[in-house]
Tab-separated table of C-alpha atoms in Angstrom:
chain	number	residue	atom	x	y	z
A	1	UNK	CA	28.116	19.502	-55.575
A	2	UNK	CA	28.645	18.999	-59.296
A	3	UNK	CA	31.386	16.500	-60.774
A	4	UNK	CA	34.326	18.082	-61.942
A	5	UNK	CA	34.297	18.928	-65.979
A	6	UNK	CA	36.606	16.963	-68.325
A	7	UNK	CA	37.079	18.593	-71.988
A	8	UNK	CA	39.130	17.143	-74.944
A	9	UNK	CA	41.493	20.495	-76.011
A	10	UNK	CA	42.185	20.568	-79.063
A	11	UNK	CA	46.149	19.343	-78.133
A	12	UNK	CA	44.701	16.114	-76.990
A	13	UNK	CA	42.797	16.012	-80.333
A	14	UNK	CA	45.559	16.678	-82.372
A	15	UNK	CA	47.935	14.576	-80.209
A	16	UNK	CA	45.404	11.295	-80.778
A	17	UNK	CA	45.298	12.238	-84.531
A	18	UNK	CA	48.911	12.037	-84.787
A	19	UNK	CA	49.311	9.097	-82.851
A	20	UNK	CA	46.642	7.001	-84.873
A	21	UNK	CA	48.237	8.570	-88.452
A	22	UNK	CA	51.807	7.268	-87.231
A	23	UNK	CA	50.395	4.223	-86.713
A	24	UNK	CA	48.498	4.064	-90.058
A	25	UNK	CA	51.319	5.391	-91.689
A	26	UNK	CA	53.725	2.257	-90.139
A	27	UNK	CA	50.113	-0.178	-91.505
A	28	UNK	CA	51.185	1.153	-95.296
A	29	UNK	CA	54.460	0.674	-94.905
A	30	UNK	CA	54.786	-2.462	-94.104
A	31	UNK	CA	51.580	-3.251	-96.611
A	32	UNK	CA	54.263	-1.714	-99.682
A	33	UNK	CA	56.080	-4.233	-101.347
A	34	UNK	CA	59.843	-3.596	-101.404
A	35	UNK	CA	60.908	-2.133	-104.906
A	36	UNK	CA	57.228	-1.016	-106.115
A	37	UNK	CA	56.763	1.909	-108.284
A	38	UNK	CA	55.188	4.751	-106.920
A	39	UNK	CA	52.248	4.081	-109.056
A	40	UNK	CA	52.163	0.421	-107.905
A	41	UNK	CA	51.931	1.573	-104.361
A	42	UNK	CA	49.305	4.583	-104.855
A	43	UNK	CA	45.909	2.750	-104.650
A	44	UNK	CA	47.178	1.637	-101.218
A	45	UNK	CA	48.233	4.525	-99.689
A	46	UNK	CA	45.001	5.841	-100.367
A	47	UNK	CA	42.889	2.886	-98.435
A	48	UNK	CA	45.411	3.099	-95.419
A	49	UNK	CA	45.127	7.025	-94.900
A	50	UNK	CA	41.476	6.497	-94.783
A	51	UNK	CA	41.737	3.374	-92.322
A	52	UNK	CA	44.145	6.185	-90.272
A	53	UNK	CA	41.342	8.362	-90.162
A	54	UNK	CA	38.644	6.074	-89.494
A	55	UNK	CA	41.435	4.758	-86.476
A	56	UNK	CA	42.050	8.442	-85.294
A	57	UNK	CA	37.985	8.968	-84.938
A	58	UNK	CA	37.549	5.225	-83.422
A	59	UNK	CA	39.980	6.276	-80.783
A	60	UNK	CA	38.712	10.016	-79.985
A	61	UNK	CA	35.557	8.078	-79.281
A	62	UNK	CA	36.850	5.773	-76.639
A	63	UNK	CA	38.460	8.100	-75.460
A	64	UNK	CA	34.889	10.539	-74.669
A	65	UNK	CA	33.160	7.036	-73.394
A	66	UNK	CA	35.954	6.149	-71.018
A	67	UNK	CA	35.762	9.640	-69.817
A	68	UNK	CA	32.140	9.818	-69.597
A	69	UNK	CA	32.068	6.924	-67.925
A	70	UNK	CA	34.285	8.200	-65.379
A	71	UNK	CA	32.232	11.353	-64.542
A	72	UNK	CA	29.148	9.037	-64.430
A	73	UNK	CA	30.592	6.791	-61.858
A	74	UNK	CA	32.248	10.405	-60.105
A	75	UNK	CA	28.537	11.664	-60.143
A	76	UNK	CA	26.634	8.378	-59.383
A	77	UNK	CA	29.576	7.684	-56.210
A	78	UNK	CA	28.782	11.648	-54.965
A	79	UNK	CA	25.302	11.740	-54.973
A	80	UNK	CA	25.006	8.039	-53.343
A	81	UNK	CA	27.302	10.298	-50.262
A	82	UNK	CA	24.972	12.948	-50.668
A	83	UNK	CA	21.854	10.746	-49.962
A	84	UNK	CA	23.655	9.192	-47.306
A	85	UNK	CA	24.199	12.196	-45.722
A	86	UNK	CA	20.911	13.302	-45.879
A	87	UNK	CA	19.277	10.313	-44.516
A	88	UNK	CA	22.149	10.030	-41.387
A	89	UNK	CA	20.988	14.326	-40.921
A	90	UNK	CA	17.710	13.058	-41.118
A	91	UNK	CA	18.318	10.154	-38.367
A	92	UNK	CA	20.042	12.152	-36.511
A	93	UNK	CA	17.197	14.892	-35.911
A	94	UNK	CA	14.698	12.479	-35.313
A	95	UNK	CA	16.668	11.435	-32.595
A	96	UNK	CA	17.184	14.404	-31.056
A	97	UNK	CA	14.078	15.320	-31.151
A	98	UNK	CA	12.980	11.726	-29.830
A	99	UNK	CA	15.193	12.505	-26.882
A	100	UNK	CA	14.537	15.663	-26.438
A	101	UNK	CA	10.686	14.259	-25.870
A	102	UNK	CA	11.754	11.601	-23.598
A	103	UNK	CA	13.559	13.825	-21.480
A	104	UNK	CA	10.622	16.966	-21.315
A	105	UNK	CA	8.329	13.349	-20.460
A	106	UNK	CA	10.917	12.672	-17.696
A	107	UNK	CA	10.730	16.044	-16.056
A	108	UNK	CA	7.241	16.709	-16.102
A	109	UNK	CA	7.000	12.900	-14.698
A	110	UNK	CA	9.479	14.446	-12.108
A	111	UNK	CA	7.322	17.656	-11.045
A	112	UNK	CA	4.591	15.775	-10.930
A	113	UNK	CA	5.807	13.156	-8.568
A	114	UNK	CA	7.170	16.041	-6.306
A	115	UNK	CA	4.197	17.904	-6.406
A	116	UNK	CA	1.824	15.038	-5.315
A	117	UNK	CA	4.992	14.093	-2.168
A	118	UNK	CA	4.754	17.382	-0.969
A	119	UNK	CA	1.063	17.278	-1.295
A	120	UNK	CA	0.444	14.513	0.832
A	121	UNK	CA	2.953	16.085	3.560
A	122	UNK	CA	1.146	18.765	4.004
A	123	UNK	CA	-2.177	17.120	4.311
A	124	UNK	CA	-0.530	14.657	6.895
A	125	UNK	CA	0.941	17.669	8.813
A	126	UNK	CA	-2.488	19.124	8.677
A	127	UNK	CA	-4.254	16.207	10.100
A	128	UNK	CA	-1.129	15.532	12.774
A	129	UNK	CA	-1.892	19.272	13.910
A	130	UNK	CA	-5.579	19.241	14.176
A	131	UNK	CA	-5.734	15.793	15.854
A	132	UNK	CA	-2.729	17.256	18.326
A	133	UNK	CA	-5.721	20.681	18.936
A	134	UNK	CA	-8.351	18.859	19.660
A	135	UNK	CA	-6.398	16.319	22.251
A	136	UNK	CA	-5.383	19.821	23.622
A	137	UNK	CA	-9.131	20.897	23.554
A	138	UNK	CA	-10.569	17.731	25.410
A	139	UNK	CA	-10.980	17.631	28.839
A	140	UNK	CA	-8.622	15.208	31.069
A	141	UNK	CA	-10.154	11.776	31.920
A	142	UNK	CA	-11.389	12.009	35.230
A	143	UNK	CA	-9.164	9.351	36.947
A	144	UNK	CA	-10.868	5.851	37.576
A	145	UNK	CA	-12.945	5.561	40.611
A	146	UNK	CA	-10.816	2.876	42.927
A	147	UNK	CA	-13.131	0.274	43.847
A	148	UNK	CA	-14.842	0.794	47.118
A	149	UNK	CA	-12.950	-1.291	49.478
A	150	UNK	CA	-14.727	-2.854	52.882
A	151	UNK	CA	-13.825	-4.585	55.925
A	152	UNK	CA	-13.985	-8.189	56.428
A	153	UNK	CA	-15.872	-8.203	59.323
A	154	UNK	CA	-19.646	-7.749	60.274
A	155	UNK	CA	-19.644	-3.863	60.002
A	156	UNK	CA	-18.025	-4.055	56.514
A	157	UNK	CA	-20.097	-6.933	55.364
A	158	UNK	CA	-23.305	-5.289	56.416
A	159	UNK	CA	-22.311	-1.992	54.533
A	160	UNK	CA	-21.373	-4.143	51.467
A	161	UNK	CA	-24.738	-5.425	51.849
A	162	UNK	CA	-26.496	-2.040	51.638
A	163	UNK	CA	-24.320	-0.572	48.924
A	164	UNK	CA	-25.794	-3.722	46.765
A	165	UNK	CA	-29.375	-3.720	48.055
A	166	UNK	CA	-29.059	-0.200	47.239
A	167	UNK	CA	-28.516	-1.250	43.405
A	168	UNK	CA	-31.361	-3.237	43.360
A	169	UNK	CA	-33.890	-0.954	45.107
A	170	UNK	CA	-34.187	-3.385	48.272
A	171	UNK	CA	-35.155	-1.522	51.405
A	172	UNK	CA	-33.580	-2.045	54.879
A	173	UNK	CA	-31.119	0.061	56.803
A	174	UNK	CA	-28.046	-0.868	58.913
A	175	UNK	CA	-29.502	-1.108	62.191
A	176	UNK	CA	-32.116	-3.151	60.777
A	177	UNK	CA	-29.931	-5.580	59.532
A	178	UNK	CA	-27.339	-5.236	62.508
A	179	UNK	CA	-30.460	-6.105	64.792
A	180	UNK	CA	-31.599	-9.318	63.179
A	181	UNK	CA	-28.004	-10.916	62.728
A	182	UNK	CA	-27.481	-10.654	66.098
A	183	UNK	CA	-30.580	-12.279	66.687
A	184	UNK	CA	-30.123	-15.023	64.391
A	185	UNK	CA	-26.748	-16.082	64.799
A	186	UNK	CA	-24.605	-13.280	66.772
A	187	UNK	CA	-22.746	-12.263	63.559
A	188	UNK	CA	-21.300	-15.531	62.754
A	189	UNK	CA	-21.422	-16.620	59.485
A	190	UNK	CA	-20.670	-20.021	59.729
A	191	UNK	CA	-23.691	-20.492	62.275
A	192	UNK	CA	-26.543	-23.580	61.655
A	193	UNK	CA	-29.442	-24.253	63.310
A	194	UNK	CA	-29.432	-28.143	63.716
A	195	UNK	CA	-32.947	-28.533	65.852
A	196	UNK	CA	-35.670	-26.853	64.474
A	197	UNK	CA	-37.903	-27.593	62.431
A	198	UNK	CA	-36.492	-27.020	59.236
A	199	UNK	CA	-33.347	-29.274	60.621
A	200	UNK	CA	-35.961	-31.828	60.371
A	201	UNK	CA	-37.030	-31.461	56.794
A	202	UNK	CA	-33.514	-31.417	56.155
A	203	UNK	CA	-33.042	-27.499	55.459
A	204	UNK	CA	-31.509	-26.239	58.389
A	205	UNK	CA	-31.539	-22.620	58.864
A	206	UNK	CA	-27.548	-21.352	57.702
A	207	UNK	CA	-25.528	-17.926	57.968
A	208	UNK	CA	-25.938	-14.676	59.529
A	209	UNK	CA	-29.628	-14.478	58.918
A	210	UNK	CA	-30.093	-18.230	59.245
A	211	UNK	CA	-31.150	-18.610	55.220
A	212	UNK	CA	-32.692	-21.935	54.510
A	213	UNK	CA	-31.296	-23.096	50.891
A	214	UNK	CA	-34.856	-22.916	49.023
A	215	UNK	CA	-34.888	-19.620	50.217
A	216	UNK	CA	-31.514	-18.644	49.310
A	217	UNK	CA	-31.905	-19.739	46.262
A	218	UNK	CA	-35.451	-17.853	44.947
A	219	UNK	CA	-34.160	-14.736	46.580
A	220	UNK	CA	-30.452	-14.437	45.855
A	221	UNK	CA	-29.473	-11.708	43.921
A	222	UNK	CA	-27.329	-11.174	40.967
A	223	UNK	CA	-23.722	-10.334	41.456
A	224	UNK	CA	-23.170	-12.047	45.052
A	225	UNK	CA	-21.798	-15.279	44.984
A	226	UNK	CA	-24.341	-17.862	45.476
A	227	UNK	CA	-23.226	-19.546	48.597
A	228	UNK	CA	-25.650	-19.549	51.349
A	229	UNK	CA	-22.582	-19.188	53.731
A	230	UNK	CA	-21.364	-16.090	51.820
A	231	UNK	CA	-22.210	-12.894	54.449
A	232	UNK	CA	-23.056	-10.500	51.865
A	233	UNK	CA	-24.996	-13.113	49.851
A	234	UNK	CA	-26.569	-14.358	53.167
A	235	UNK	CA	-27.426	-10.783	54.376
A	236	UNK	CA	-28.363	-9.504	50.751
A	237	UNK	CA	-31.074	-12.619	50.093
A	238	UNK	CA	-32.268	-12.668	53.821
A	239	UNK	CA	-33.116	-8.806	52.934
A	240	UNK	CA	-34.773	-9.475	49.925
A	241	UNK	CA	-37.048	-11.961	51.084
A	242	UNK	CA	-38.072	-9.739	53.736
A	243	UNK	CA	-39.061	-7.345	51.930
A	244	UNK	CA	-41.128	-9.345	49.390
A	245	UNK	CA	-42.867	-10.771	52.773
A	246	UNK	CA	-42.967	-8.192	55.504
A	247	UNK	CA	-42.582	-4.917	53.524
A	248	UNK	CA	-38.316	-4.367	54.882
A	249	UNK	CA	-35.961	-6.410	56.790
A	250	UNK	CA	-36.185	-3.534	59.738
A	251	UNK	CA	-40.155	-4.870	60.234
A	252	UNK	CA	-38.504	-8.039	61.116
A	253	UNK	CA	-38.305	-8.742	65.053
A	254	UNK	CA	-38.255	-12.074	65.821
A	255	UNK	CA	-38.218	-15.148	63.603
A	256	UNK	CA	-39.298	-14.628	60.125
Protein backbone atom coordinates (compact mmCIF):
# COMPACT_ATOMS: atom_id res chain seq x y z
CA UNK A 1 0.00 0.00 0.00
CA UNK A 2 1.59 3.30 -0.98
CA UNK A 3 1.14 6.64 1.16
CA UNK A 4 -1.21 8.92 -0.18
CA UNK A 5 0.45 11.82 -2.60
CA UNK A 6 0.55 15.46 -1.37
CA UNK A 7 1.33 18.19 -4.25
CA UNK A 8 1.73 22.02 -3.78
CA UNK A 9 -0.91 23.47 -6.76
CA UNK A 10 0.01 26.22 -7.95
CA UNK A 11 -3.07 28.14 -5.73
CA UNK A 12 -1.23 27.14 -2.65
CA UNK A 13 1.92 28.61 -4.30
CA UNK A 14 0.49 31.67 -5.21
CA UNK A 15 -1.59 31.90 -1.99
CA UNK A 16 1.94 31.58 0.22
CA UNK A 17 3.48 34.20 -2.18
CA UNK A 18 0.86 36.59 -1.43
CA UNK A 19 0.75 36.01 2.07
CA UNK A 20 4.64 36.46 2.60
CA UNK A 21 4.52 39.81 0.03
CA UNK A 22 1.64 41.29 2.37
CA UNK A 23 3.69 40.75 5.03
CA UNK A 24 6.86 42.24 3.43
CA UNK A 25 4.93 44.87 2.11
CA UNK A 26 3.52 45.82 6.00
CA UNK A 27 7.95 45.29 6.93
CA UNK A 28 8.44 48.54 4.38
CA UNK A 29 5.88 50.29 5.59
CA UNK A 30 6.46 50.59 8.78
CA UNK A 31 10.49 50.80 7.84
CA UNK A 32 9.28 54.41 5.72
CA UNK A 33 9.66 57.35 7.62
CA UNK A 34 6.49 59.48 7.74
CA UNK A 35 6.79 62.48 5.20
CA UNK A 36 9.82 60.97 3.01
CA UNK A 37 10.10 61.69 -0.58
CA UNK A 38 9.56 59.05 -2.85
CA UNK A 39 13.16 59.11 -3.69
CA UNK A 40 14.09 59.01 0.04
CA UNK A 41 12.10 55.88 0.42
CA UNK A 42 13.22 54.01 -2.96
CA UNK A 43 16.49 52.25 -1.89
CA UNK A 44 14.26 50.61 0.76
CA UNK A 45 11.57 49.40 -0.99
CA UNK A 46 13.91 47.70 -3.05
CA UNK A 47 15.78 45.63 -0.02
CA UNK A 48 12.25 44.76 1.51
CA UNK A 49 10.69 43.29 -1.83
CA UNK A 50 13.69 41.15 -2.01
CA UNK A 51 13.51 40.13 1.84
CA UNK A 52 9.54 39.33 0.63
CA UNK A 53 10.83 37.08 -1.79
CA UNK A 54 13.50 35.49 0.01
CA UNK A 55 10.37 35.12 2.95
CA UNK A 56 7.87 33.73 0.27
CA UNK A 57 10.67 30.92 -0.82
CA UNK A 58 11.74 30.35 3.06
CA UNK A 59 8.14 29.52 3.67
CA UNK A 60 7.29 27.29 0.42
CA UNK A 61 10.17 25.32 1.84
CA UNK A 62 8.77 24.58 5.23
CA UNK A 63 6.03 24.09 3.94
CA UNK A 64 7.49 20.80 1.42
CA UNK A 65 9.59 19.60 4.74
CA UNK A 66 6.59 19.63 7.04
CA UNK A 67 4.80 17.79 4.38
CA UNK A 68 7.45 15.42 3.63
CA UNK A 69 7.82 14.76 6.88
CA UNK A 70 4.36 13.82 7.21
CA UNK A 71 4.32 11.23 4.36
CA UNK A 72 7.58 9.84 5.88
CA UNK A 73 6.08 9.23 9.22
CA UNK A 74 2.52 8.04 7.03
CA UNK A 75 4.95 5.57 5.19
CA UNK A 76 7.35 4.61 8.07
CA UNK A 77 3.78 4.07 10.55
CA UNK A 78 2.25 1.73 7.38
CA UNK A 79 4.94 -0.35 6.64
CA UNK A 80 5.82 -0.94 10.55
CA UNK A 81 1.65 -2.47 10.24
CA UNK A 82 2.63 -4.15 7.27
CA UNK A 83 5.58 -6.04 8.93
CA UNK A 84 3.49 -6.66 11.75
CA UNK A 85 1.12 -8.25 9.83
CA UNK A 86 3.34 -10.33 8.15
CA UNK A 87 5.12 -11.67 11.07
CA UNK A 88 1.46 -12.31 13.15
CA UNK A 89 0.47 -14.34 9.30
CA UNK A 90 3.62 -15.85 9.72
CA UNK A 91 2.94 -16.94 13.56
CA UNK A 92 -0.09 -17.81 12.87
CA UNK A 93 0.77 -20.59 10.13
CA UNK A 94 3.38 -21.98 12.06
CA UNK A 95 0.92 -22.66 14.48
CA UNK A 96 -1.39 -24.23 12.56
CA UNK A 97 0.73 -26.21 11.12
CA UNK A 98 2.35 -27.05 14.66
CA UNK A 99 -1.12 -28.19 15.60
CA UNK A 100 -2.05 -29.65 12.84
CA UNK A 101 1.23 -32.05 13.60
CA UNK A 102 0.33 -32.56 17.10
CA UNK A 103 -2.98 -33.63 16.33
CA UNK A 104 -1.99 -36.22 13.05
CA UNK A 105 0.80 -37.41 16.19
CA UNK A 106 -2.31 -37.85 18.42
CA UNK A 107 -4.27 -40.00 16.05
CA UNK A 108 -1.78 -42.19 14.78
CA UNK A 109 -0.79 -42.54 18.71
CA UNK A 110 -4.59 -43.42 18.86
CA UNK A 111 -4.68 -46.26 16.03
CA UNK A 112 -1.86 -47.54 17.24
CA UNK A 113 -2.94 -48.03 20.78
CA UNK A 114 -6.23 -49.63 19.39
CA UNK A 115 -4.59 -51.75 17.13
CA UNK A 116 -2.14 -53.34 19.68
CA UNK A 117 -5.78 -53.67 22.42
CA UNK A 118 -7.46 -55.49 19.93
CA UNK A 119 -4.38 -57.41 19.19
CA UNK A 120 -3.85 -58.78 22.42
CA UNK A 121 -7.75 -59.75 22.61
CA UNK A 122 -7.60 -61.78 20.06
CA UNK A 123 -4.51 -63.62 21.03
CA UNK A 124 -6.09 -64.07 24.60
CA UNK A 125 -9.35 -65.36 22.98
CA UNK A 126 -7.17 -67.63 20.98
CA UNK A 127 -5.34 -69.10 23.83
CA UNK A 128 -8.82 -69.15 26.12
CA UNK A 129 -10.24 -71.34 23.11
CA UNK A 130 -7.47 -73.73 22.55
CA UNK A 131 -6.82 -74.32 26.29
CA UNK A 132 -10.94 -74.78 26.57
CA UNK A 133 -10.24 -77.82 23.20
CA UNK A 134 -7.82 -79.52 24.62
CA UNK A 135 -9.62 -79.77 28.32
CA UNK A 136 -12.44 -81.03 25.96
CA UNK A 137 -9.90 -83.45 24.26
CA UNK A 138 -8.44 -85.01 27.58
CA UNK A 139 -9.75 -87.87 29.00
CA UNK A 140 -11.73 -87.63 32.52
CA UNK A 141 -9.61 -88.41 35.64
CA UNK A 142 -10.34 -91.75 36.56
CA UNK A 143 -11.88 -91.14 40.06
CA UNK A 144 -9.49 -91.84 43.12
CA UNK A 145 -9.23 -95.34 44.23
CA UNK A 146 -10.97 -95.25 47.98
CA UNK A 147 -8.59 -96.74 50.24
CA UNK A 148 -9.05 -100.39 50.80
CA UNK A 149 -10.86 -100.61 53.99
CA UNK A 150 -10.52 -103.93 56.44
CA UNK A 151 -12.03 -105.34 59.41
CA UNK A 152 -10.74 -105.00 62.80
CA UNK A 153 -10.67 -108.35 63.65
CA UNK A 154 -8.36 -111.43 62.92
CA UNK A 155 -9.74 -112.11 59.34
CA UNK A 156 -9.24 -108.41 58.39
CA UNK A 157 -5.93 -108.10 60.09
CA UNK A 158 -4.58 -111.19 58.45
CA UNK A 159 -5.73 -109.91 54.92
CA UNK A 160 -4.13 -106.49 55.75
CA UNK A 161 -1.19 -108.49 56.42
CA UNK A 162 -1.03 -110.15 52.98
CA UNK A 163 -1.98 -107.10 50.97
CA UNK A 164 1.45 -105.59 52.61
CA UNK A 165 3.62 -108.71 52.46
CA UNK A 166 2.40 -108.70 49.05
CA UNK A 167 4.24 -105.19 48.51
CA UNK A 168 7.27 -106.38 49.72
CA UNK A 169 7.50 -109.76 47.93
CA UNK A 170 7.14 -111.82 51.34
CA UNK A 171 5.65 -115.23 50.78
CA UNK A 172 2.93 -116.86 52.98
CA UNK A 173 -0.75 -117.36 52.36
CA UNK A 174 -3.81 -116.95 54.63
CA UNK A 175 -4.17 -120.29 55.92
CA UNK A 176 -0.65 -120.28 56.67
CA UNK A 177 -0.80 -117.46 58.73
CA UNK A 178 -4.41 -118.30 60.14
CA UNK A 179 -2.74 -121.71 61.27
CA UNK A 180 0.19 -120.41 63.25
CA UNK A 181 -1.78 -117.56 65.17
CA UNK A 182 -3.93 -119.91 66.42
CA UNK A 183 -1.16 -121.83 67.53
CA UNK A 184 0.67 -119.16 69.12
CA UNK A 185 -1.75 -117.22 70.87
CA UNK A 186 -5.48 -118.11 69.59
CA UNK A 187 -5.77 -114.77 67.71
CA UNK A 188 -5.23 -112.53 70.57
CA UNK A 189 -3.12 -109.84 70.17
CA UNK A 190 -2.50 -108.80 73.44
CA UNK A 191 -1.19 -112.45 74.34
CA UNK A 192 2.54 -112.95 76.30
CA UNK A 193 4.27 -115.80 77.03
CA UNK A 194 5.58 -115.21 80.67
CA UNK A 195 7.44 -118.86 81.23
CA UNK A 196 9.58 -119.80 78.65
CA UNK A 197 12.61 -119.38 78.05
CA UNK A 198 12.84 -116.21 76.49
CA UNK A 199 10.59 -114.89 79.66
CA UNK A 200 13.75 -115.67 81.34
CA UNK A 201 16.18 -113.63 79.34
CA UNK A 202 13.72 -111.06 79.70
CA UNK A 203 12.17 -111.14 76.01
CA UNK A 204 9.05 -112.78 76.39
CA UNK A 205 7.43 -113.99 73.35
CA UNK A 206 4.38 -111.02 72.50
CA UNK A 207 1.33 -110.81 69.93
CA UNK A 208 -0.37 -113.00 67.60
CA UNK A 209 2.73 -114.77 66.47
CA UNK A 210 4.40 -114.43 69.87
CA UNK A 211 7.33 -111.87 68.35
CA UNK A 212 10.18 -111.48 70.73
CA UNK A 213 11.30 -107.59 70.54
CA UNK A 214 14.92 -108.31 68.94
CA UNK A 215 13.08 -110.00 66.48
CA UNK A 216 10.51 -107.52 65.88
CA UNK A 217 12.72 -105.16 65.53
CA UNK A 218 15.40 -106.68 62.63
CA UNK A 219 12.38 -107.89 60.77
CA UNK A 220 9.71 -105.20 60.91
CA UNK A 221 8.82 -103.75 57.86
CA UNK A 222 8.37 -100.32 56.58
CA UNK A 223 4.99 -98.75 56.71
CA UNK A 224 3.48 -100.80 59.82
CA UNK A 225 3.70 -99.19 62.94
CA UNK A 226 6.46 -100.49 64.96
CA UNK A 227 4.72 -101.84 67.96
CA UNK A 228 5.28 -105.41 68.63
CA UNK A 229 1.58 -105.50 69.87
CA UNK A 230 0.35 -104.02 66.55
CA UNK A 231 -1.51 -107.28 64.63
CA UNK A 232 -0.53 -106.34 61.27
CA UNK A 233 2.99 -105.34 62.40
CA UNK A 234 3.09 -108.54 64.58
CA UNK A 235 1.78 -110.81 61.73
CA UNK A 236 3.77 -108.86 58.92
CA UNK A 237 7.43 -109.25 60.91
CA UNK A 238 6.57 -112.82 62.26
CA UNK A 239 6.16 -113.53 58.29
CA UNK A 240 9.18 -112.04 57.34
CA UNK A 241 11.36 -113.71 59.60
CA UNK A 242 10.00 -116.88 58.52
CA UNK A 243 10.72 -116.62 55.45
CA UNK A 244 14.35 -115.43 55.80
CA UNK A 245 14.62 -118.75 58.14
CA UNK A 246 12.37 -121.50 56.94
CA UNK A 247 11.75 -120.50 53.28
CA UNK A 248 7.54 -119.14 54.15
CA UNK A 249 5.57 -118.74 57.21
CA UNK A 250 3.19 -121.81 55.81
CA UNK A 251 6.57 -124.24 56.46
CA UNK A 252 6.09 -123.21 59.96
CA UNK A 253 4.29 -125.97 62.24
CA UNK A 254 5.18 -125.77 65.54
CA UNK A 255 7.43 -123.33 67.37
CA UNK A 256 9.76 -121.41 65.27
Amino acid sequence: MSAPSIRMTKARKVSIAGIATAGAAAITLSLVPAGATPAEAAPVNTKAAASAANVAVSAEAVQAAVLSTGLDAQKSNLDTQVQAAVEKAVQTKADTKSAAETAVKKAAAEVAAKKAAAANAAKKRAAEAQAATRAAAAPAAAPAAAPKAYANNLDGWIREALDIMDKHDIPGTYNGLHRNIIRESSGNPRAINNWDINAQNGIPSKGLLQVIQPTFNAYHVKGTPFDLYHPVANIVAAANYAADRYGSIDNVFGAY
